[in-house]
Coordinates of C-alpha atoms in Angstrom, one line a residue:
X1 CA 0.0 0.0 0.0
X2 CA 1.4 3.3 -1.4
X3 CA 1.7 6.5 1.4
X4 CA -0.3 9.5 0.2
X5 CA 3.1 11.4 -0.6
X6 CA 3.6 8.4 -3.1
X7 CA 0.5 8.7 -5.0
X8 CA 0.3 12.3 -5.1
X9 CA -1.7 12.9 -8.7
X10 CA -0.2 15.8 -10.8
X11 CA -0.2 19.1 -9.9
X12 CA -3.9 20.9 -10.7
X13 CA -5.5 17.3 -10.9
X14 CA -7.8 16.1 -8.0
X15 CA -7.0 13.3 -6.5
X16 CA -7.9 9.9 -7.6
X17 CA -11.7 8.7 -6.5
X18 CA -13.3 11.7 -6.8
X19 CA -14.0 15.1 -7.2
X20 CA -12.3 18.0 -4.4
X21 CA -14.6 17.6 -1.3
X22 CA -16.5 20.9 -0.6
X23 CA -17.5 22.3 2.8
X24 CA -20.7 22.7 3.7
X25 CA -20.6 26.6 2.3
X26 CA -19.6 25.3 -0.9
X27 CA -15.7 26.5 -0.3
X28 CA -12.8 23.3 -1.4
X29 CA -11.7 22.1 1.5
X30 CA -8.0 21.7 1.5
X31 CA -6.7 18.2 0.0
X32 CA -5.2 15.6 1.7
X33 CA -2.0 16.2 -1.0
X34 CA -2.1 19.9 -1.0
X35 CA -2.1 19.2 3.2
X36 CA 1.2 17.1 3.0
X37 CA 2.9 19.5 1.0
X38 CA 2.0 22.6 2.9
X39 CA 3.3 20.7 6.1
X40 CA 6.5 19.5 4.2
X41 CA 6.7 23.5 3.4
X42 CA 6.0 24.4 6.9
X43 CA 8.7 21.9 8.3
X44 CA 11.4 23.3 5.9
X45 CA 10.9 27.0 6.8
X46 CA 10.9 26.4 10.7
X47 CA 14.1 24.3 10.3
X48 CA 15.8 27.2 8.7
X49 CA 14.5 29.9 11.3
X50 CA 15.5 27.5 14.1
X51 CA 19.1 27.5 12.2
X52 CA 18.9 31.1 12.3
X53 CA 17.6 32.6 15.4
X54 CA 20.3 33.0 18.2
X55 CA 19.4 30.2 21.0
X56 CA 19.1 33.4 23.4
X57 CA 16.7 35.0 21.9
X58 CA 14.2 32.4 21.3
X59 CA 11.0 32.9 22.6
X60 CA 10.7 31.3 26.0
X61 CA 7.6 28.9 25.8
X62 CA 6.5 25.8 27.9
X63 CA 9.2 23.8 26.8
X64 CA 11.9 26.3 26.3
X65 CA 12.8 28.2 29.0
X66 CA 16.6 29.5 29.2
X67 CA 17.1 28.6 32.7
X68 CA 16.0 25.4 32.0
X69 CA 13.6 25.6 35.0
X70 CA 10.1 23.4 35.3
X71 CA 7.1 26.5 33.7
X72 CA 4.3 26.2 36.1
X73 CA 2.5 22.5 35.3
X74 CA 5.0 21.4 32.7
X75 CA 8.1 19.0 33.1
X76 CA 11.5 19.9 33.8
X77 CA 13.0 21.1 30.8
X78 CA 16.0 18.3 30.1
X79 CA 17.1 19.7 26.7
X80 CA 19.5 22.2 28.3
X81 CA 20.4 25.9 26.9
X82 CA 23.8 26.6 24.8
X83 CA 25.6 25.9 27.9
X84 CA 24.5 22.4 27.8
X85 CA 25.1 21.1 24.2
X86 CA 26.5 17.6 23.9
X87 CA 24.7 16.4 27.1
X88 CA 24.0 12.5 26.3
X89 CA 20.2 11.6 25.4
X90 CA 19.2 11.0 28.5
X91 CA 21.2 12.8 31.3
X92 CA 19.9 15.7 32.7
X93 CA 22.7 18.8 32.0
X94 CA 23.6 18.7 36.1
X95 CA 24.2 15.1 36.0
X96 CA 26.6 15.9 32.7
X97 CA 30.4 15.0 33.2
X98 CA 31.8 17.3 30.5
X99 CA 35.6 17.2 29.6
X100 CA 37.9 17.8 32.5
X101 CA 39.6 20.9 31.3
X102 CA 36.1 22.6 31.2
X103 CA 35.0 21.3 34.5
X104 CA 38.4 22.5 36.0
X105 CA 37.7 25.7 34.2
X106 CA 34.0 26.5 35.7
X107 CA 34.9 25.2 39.3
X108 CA 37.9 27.6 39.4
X109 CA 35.8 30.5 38.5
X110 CA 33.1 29.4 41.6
X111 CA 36.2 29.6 44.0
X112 CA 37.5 32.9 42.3
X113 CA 34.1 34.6 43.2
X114 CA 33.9 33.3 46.3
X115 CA 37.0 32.8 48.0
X116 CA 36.6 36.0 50.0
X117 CA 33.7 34.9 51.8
X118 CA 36.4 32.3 54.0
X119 CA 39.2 34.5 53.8
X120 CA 37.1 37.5 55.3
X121 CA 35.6 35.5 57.8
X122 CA 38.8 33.6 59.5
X123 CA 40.3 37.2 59.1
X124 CA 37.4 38.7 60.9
X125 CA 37.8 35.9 63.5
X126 CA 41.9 36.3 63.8
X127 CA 40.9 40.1 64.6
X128 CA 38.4 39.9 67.3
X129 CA 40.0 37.3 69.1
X130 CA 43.3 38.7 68.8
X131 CA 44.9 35.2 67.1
X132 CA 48.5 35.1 66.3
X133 CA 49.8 35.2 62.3
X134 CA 50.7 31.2 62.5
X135 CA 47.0 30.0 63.7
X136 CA 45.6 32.5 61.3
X137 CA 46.6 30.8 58.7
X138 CA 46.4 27.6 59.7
X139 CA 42.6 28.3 60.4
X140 CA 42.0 29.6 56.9
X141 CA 44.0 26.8 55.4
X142 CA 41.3 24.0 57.3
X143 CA 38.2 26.6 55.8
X144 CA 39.2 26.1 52.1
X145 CA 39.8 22.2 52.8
X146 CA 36.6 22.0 54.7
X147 CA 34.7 24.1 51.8
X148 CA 36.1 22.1 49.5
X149 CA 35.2 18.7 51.4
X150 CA 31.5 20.1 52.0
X151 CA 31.0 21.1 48.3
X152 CA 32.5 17.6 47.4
X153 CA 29.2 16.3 49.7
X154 CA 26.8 18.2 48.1
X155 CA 27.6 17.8 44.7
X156 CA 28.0 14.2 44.7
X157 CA 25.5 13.4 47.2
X158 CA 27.0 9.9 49.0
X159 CA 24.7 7.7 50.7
X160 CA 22.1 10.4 52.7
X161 CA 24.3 13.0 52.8
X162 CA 24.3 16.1 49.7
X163 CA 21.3 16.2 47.2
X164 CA 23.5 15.8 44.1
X165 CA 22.9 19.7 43.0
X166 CA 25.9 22.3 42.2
X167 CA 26.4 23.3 45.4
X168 CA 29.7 25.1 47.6
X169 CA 29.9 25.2 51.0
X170 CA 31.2 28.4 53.3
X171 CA 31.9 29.5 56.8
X172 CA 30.9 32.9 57.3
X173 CA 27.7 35.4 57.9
X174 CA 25.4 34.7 61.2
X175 CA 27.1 31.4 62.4
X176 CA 29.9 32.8 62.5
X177 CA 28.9 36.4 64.3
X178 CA 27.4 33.8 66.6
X179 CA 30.6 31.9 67.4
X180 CA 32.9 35.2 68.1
X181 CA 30.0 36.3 70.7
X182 CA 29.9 32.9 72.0
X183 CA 34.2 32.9 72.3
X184 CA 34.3 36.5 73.7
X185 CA 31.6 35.7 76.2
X186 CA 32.6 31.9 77.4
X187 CA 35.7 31.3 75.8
X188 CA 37.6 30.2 72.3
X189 CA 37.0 26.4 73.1
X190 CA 33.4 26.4 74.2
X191 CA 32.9 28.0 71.2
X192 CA 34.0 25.3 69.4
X193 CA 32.3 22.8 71.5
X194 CA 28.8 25.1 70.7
X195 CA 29.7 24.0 66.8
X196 CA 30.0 20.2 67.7
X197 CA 26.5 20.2 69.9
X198 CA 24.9 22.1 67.4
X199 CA 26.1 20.1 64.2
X200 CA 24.6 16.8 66.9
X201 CA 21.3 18.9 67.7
X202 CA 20.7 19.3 64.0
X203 CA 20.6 15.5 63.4
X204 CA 18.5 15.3 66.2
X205 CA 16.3 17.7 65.3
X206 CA 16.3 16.7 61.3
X207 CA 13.0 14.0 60.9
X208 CA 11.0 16.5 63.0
X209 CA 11.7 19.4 60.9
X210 CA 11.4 17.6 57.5
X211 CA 8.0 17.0 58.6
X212 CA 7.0 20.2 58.7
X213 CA 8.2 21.5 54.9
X214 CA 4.8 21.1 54.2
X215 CA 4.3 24.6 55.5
X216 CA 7.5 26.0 53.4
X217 CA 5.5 26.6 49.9
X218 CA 6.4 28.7 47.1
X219 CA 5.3 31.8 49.2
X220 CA 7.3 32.0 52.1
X221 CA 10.6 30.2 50.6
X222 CA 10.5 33.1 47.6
X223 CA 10.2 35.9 50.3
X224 CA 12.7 33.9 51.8
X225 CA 15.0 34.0 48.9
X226 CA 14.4 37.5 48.1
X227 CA 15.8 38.6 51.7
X228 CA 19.0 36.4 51.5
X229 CA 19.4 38.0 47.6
X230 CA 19.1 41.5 48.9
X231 CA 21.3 40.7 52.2
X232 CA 23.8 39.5 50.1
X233 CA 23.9 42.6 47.6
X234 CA 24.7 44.6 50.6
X235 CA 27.5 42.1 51.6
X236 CA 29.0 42.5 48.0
X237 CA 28.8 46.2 48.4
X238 CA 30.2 46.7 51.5
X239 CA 33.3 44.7 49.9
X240 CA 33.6 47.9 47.5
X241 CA 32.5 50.5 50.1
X242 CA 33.9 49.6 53.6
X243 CA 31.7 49.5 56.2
X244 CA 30.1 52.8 56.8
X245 CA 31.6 55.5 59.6
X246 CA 35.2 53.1 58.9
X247 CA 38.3 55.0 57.3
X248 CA 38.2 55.2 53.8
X249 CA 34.6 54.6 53.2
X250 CA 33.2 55.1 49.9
X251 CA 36.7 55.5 48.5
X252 CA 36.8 56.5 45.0
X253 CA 39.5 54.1 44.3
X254 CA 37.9 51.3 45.6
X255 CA 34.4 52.4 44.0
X256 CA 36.2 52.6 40.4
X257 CA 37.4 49.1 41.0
X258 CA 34.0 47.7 41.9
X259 CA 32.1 49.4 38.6
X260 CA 34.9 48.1 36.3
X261 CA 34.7 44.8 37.4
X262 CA 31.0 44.7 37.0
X263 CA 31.3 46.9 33.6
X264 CA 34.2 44.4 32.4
X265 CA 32.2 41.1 33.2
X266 CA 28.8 43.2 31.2
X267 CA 31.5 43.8 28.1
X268 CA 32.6 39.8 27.9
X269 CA 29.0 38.7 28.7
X270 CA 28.3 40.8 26.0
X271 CA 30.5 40.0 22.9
X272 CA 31.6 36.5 24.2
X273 CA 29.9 32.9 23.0
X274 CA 30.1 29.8 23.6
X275 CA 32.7 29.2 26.9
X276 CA 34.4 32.5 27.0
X277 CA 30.7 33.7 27.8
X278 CA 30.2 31.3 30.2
X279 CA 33.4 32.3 31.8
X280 CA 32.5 36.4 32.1
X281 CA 32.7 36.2 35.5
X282 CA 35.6 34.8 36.0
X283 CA 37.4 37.0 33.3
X284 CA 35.5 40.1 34.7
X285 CA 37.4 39.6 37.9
X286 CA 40.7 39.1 36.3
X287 CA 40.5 42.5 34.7
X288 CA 39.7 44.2 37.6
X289 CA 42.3 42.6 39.1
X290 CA 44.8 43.6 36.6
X291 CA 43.2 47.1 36.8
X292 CA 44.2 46.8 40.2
X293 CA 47.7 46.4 39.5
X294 CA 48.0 49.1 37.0
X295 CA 46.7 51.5 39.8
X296 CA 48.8 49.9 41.9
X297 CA 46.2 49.1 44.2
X298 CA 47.2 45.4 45.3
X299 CA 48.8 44.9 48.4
X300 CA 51.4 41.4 47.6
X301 CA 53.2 41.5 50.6
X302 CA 51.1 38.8 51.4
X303 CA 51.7 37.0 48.7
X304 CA 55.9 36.6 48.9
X305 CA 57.8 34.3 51.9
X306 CA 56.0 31.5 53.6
X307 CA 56.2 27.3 53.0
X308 CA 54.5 25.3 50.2
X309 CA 52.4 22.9 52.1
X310 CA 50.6 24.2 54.9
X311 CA 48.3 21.4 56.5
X312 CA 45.3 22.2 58.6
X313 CA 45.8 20.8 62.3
X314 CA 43.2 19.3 64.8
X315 CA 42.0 21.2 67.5
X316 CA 44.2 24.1 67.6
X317 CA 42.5 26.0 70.5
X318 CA 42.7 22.7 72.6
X319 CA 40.0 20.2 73.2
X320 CA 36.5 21.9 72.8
X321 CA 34.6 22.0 75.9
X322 CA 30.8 21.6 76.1
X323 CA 28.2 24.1 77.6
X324 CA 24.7 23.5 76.3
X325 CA 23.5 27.1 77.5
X326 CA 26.2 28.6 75.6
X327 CA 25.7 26.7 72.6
X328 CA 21.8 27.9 72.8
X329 CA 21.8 30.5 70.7
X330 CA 23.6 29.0 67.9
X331 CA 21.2 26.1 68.5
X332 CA 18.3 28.2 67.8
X333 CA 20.1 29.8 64.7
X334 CA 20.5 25.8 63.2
X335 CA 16.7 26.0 62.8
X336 CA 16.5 29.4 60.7
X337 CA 19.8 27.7 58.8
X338 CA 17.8 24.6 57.9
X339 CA 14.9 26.8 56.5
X340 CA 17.2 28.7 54.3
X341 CA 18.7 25.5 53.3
X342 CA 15.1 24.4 52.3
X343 CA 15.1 27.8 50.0
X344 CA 18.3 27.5 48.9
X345 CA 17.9 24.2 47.7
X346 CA 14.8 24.4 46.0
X347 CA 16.3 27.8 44.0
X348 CA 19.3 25.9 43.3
X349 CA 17.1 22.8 41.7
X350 CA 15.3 25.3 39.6
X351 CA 18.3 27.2 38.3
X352 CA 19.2 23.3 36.9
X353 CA 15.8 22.9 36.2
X354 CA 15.7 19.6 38.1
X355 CA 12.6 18.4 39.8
X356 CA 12.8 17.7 43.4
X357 CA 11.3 16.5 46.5
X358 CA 11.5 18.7 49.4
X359 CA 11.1 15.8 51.6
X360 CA 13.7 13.9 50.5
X361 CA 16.5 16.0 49.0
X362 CA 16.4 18.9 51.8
X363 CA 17.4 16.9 54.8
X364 CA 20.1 15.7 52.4
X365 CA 21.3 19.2 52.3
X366 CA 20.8 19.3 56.0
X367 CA 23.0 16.6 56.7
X368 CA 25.7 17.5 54.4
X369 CA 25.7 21.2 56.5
X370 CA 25.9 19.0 60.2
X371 CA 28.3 16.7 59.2
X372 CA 30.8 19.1 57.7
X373 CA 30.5 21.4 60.4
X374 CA 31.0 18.9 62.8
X375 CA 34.7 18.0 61.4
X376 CA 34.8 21.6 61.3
X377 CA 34.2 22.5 64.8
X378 CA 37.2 19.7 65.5
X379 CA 39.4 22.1 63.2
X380 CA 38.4 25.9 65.0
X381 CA 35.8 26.9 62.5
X382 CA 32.5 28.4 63.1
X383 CA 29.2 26.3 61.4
X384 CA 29.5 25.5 57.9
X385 CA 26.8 26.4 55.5
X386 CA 25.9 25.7 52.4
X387 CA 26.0 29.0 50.0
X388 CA 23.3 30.4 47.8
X389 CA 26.0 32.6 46.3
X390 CA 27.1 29.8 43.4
X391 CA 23.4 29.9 42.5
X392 CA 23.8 33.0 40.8
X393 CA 27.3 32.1 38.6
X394 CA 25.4 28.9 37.7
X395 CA 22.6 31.0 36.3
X396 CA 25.2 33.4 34.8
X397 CA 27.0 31.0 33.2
X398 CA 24.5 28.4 32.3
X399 CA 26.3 25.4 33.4
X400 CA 24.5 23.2 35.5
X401 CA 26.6 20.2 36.1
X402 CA 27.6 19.6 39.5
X403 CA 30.4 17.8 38.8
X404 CA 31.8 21.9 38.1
X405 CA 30.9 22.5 41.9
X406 CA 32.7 18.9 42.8
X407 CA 35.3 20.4 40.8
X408 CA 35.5 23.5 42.7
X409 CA 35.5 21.4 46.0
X410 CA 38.6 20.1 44.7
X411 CA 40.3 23.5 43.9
X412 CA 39.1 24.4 47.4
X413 CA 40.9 21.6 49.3
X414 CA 44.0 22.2 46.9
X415 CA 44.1 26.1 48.1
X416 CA 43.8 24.6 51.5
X417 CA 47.2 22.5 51.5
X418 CA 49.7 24.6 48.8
X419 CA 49.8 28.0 51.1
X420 CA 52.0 29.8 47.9
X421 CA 47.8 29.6 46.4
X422 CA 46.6 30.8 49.4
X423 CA 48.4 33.7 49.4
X424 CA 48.0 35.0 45.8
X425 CA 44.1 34.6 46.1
X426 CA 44.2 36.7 49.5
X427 CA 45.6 39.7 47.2
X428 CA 42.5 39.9 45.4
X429 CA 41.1 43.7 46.1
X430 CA 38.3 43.1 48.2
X431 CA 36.4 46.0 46.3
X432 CA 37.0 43.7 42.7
X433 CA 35.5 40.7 44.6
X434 CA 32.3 43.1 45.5
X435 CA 31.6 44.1 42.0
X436 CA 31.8 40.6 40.9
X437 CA 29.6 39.5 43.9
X438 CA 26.9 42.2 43.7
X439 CA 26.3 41.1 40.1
X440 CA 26.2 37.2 41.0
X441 CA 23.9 37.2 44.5
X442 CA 21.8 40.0 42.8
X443 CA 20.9 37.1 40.4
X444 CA 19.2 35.4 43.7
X445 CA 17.3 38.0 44.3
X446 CA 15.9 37.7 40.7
X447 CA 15.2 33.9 41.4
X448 CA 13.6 34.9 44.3
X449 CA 11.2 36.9 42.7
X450 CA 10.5 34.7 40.1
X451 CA 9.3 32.2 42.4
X452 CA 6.7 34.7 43.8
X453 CA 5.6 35.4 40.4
X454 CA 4.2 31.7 40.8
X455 CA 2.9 32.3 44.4
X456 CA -0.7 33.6 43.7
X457 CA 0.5 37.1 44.6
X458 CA -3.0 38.3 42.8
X459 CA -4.6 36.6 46.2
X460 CA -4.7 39.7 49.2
X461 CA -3.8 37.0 51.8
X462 CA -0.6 36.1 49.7
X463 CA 0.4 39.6 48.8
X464 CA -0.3 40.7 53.0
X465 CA 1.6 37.5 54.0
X466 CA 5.0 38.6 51.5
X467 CA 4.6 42.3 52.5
X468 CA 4.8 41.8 56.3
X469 CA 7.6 39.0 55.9
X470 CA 9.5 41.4 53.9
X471 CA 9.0 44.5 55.7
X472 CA 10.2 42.6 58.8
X473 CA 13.1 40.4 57.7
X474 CA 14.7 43.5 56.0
X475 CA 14.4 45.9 58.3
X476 CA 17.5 44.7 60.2
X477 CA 19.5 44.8 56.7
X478 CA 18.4 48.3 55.8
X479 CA 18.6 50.0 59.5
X480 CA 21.5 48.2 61.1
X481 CA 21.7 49.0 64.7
X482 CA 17.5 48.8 65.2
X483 CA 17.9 45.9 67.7
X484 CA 20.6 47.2 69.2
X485 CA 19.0 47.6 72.5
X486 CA 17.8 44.2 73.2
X487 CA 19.8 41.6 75.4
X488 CA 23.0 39.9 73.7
X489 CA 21.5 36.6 72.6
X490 CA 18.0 38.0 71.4
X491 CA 19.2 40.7 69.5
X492 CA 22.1 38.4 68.0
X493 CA 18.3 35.9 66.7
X494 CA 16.7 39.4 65.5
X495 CA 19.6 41.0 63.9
X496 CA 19.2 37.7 61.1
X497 CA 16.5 39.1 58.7
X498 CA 16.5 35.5 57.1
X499 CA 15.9 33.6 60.3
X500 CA 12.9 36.9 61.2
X501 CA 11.5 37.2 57.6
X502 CA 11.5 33.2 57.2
X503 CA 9.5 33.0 60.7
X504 CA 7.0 35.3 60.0
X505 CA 6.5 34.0 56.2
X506 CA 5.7 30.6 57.8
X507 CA 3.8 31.7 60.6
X508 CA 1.8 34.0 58.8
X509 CA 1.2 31.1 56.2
X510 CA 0.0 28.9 58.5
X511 CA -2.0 31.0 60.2
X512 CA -4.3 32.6 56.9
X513 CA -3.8 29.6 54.7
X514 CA -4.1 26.6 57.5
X515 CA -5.8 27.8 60.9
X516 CA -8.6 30.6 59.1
X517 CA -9.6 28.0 56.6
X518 CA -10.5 25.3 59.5
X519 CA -11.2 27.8 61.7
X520 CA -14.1 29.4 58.9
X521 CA -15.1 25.6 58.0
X522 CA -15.7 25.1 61.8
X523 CA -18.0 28.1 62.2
X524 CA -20.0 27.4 58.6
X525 CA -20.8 24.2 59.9
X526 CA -22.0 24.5 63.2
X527 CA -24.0 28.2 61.9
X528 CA -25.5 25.0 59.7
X529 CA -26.6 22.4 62.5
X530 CA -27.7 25.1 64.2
X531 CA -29.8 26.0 61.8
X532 CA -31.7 22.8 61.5

């Protein structure tokens, strides 16, 4: 039996068995051979607009979408973007294993960004508590080997422990505020033993708290997002700025450095393809850095003298000693850090645009977080956490394999042990590493607000519930100070607009879209018996 486009009849002849079939208004209808060859037609000319049209500026419809997140009711979208090309049928892009040079490529430019975040803290820490040159570095040496053996969990997800998603892992921000009030009010080592309790009281804690994720919708972990984006922003710019009231604030220098770094990454972004694009950020910060030098505005001294090999040591305030009142507040903080891990990786899952279950894959993150910061309570460091900051480069960049974070957990530990490394990364202006930053967590902030986009905002309850979250979980981050006349440990749990903006989301969501519904049901019904 011949297919139609076989026994098509000549052109201008009806087909064979009959006259044209009319419609009913006594127009032809369209044959059956004129059909095929208008679809043959139609097929051509959209192959050669698909040939034509730039991948990133396609229109983004259900099944194309350039973050490669899931639209609202759809699937995932597997295909991947430019970034992804040569993925096997198959494999989702952040299960990809692309050639090692690549891989090596893309995880050095997550450390580049990022590698201020542990060299600011353990030089915050070495300041406060007054530590001498040779335990300064030797804490910062076990923070990038710790990173780097945290972002090695997370990425590749062993047994229970990491949800398989490009993730890094940091010291820094509240924990570590946290630990320097705990060691200036109890002492160095019970601040360490407050790490190792808490790290314990988090895997106690964990099945209760996965049971209630149920309340952690769309709503409350996009305000949620939204806050750690914008508290992160102001991080980045402080790096360019100084902190306000401090010599040298808002130096001119420092401000030039910051908008040329974020200028040169826009220029490469810009006239870049294929890797070089993906690698903007990293190449931004190297030309601010070599800006830097041209101004002469890097300090080296840092950089010249010292060993090769620098190993981390255990213990190197003494045995840590445990006090379960003093490890309270940080106790209390490991709740508001396991609801930010919940946003953090749910965003992270739909930057990849991988499907997952919030049940499941966010006391994996959990664990991951407890487990490396109870090695790293053993080696001096405040909690562990993982960072929403990567989030941003991956949407940047495009590149969602984990295996690039896995690689970056590498470089980490590598940084960690060859101290010459070290050194040349701690020359980095700090103001170059705040224009890169600003550009990459700002990107969260966007994420964030793309998930409230899908959060029924058009509802007054949802809109009220995100207004008051936000109003409250940034007033801390816009008015530093506000709290500043409130005991030690409460003001220490207020000062964290995450941990207060998360709270009130999820209260707040409870109470109008859980308790008033039941509440409302209860009183319809018995108005209704009554009634009878």
């Amino acid at each position: 039996m011949s297919s139609p486009r076989q026994s098509r009849p000549p052109a201008g002849q009806p087909p064979a068995g009959g006259p044209a079939a009319k419609h009913p208004s006594g127009e032809p209808t369209a044959l059956p051979s004129e059909i095929s060859a208008l679809s043959d037609t139609c097929e051509t000319v959209n192959s050669q607009l698909t040939q034509t049209v730039d991948p990133d500026e396609r229109p983004h419809s259900e099944g194309h979408r350039p973050d490669g997140a899931r639209p609202e009711g759809g699937r995932p979208d597997t295909t991947g973007s430019s970034a992804d090309e040569g993925a096997p049928p198959g494999v989702h892009p952040v299960d990809e294993s692309r050639p090692l040079g690549r891989i090596l490529l893309f995880g050095i430019q997550h450390v580049l960004v990022m590698a201020a975040t542990p060299i600011s803290a353990i030089f915050l820490m070495s300041a406060t508590l007054g530590l001498r040159a040779g335990l300064t570095v030797d804490l910062l040496s076990a923070a990038f080997v710790l990173s780097g053996v945290g972002s090695l969990i997370q990425s590749l997800g062993p047994w229970k422990f990491g949800p398989r998603l490009p993730f890094v892992m940091l010291p820094g921000g509240a924990p570590l505020i946290l630990f320097l009030a705990i060691a200036e009010q109890h002492g160095v080592r019970i601040a360490t033993g407050a790490v190792v309790l808490t790290a314990v009281f988090t895997f106690v804690v964990l099945p209760v708290f996965s049971r209630l994720l149920a309340y952690f919708p769309a709503l409350v972990i996009g305000t949620m997002i939204v806050i750690v984006g914008v508290n992160l922003v102001k991080v980045g710019a402080v790096l360019v700025t100084g902190q306000p009231g401090s010599p040298g604030f808002a130096n001119p220098t420092n401000l030039g450095l910051g908008m040329a770094t974020i200028g040169f990454t826009i220029v490469f972004y810009l006239l870049f393809t294929g890797i070089l694009r993906q690698l903007a950020v990293m190449l931004g910060l190297f030309a601010g850095t070599a800006l830097a030098a041209a101004l002469g505005a890097i300090d080296d001294a840092g950089a010249i003298g010292g060993g090769l090999v620098n190993l981390p040591h255990l213990m190197p305030f003494g045995s840590p000693e445990f006090n379960l009142v003093a490890a309270l507040p940080l106790m209390l903080y490991s709740l508001a850090s396991m609801a930010e891990a919940t946003g953090q990786t749910v965003i992270n899952a739909e930057a990849v645009g991988k499907t997952v279950d919030k049940r499941t894959d966010v006391p994996k993150t959990v664990r991951a977080d407890a487990l490396t910061s109870l090695f790293g309570g053993f080696f001096g460091l405040p909690l562990m956490v993982t960072s929403g900051e990567n989030i941003g480069i991956v949407r940047v960049t495009g590149v969602r394999s984990r295996f690039v974070t896995a690689a970056a957990g590498v470089v980490l530990i590598v940084i960690g042990i060859l101290a010459p490394v070290t050194r040349a990364i701690s020359v980095i202006p700090t103001a170059v590493v705040g224009g890169t930053a600003m550009v990459v967590f700002a990107v969260i902030t966007v994420l964030g607000i793309q998930m409230l986009g899908r959060s029924d905002l058009d509802k007054h309850t949802s809109t009220f519930i995100c207004a008051v979250a936000l109003a409250l979980g940034l007033l801390p981050i816009l008015v530093p100070g506000v709290y500043g006349a409130f005991p030690p440990n409460v003001r220490i749990l207020l000062e964290s607009g995450v941990a207060v903006g998360t709270f009130a989301a999820a209260v707040l969501n409870i109470l109008f879209h859980h308790v008033r519904p039941g509440v409302a049901a209860r009183l319809t019904t018995a108005r209704t018996e009554g009634d009878r």
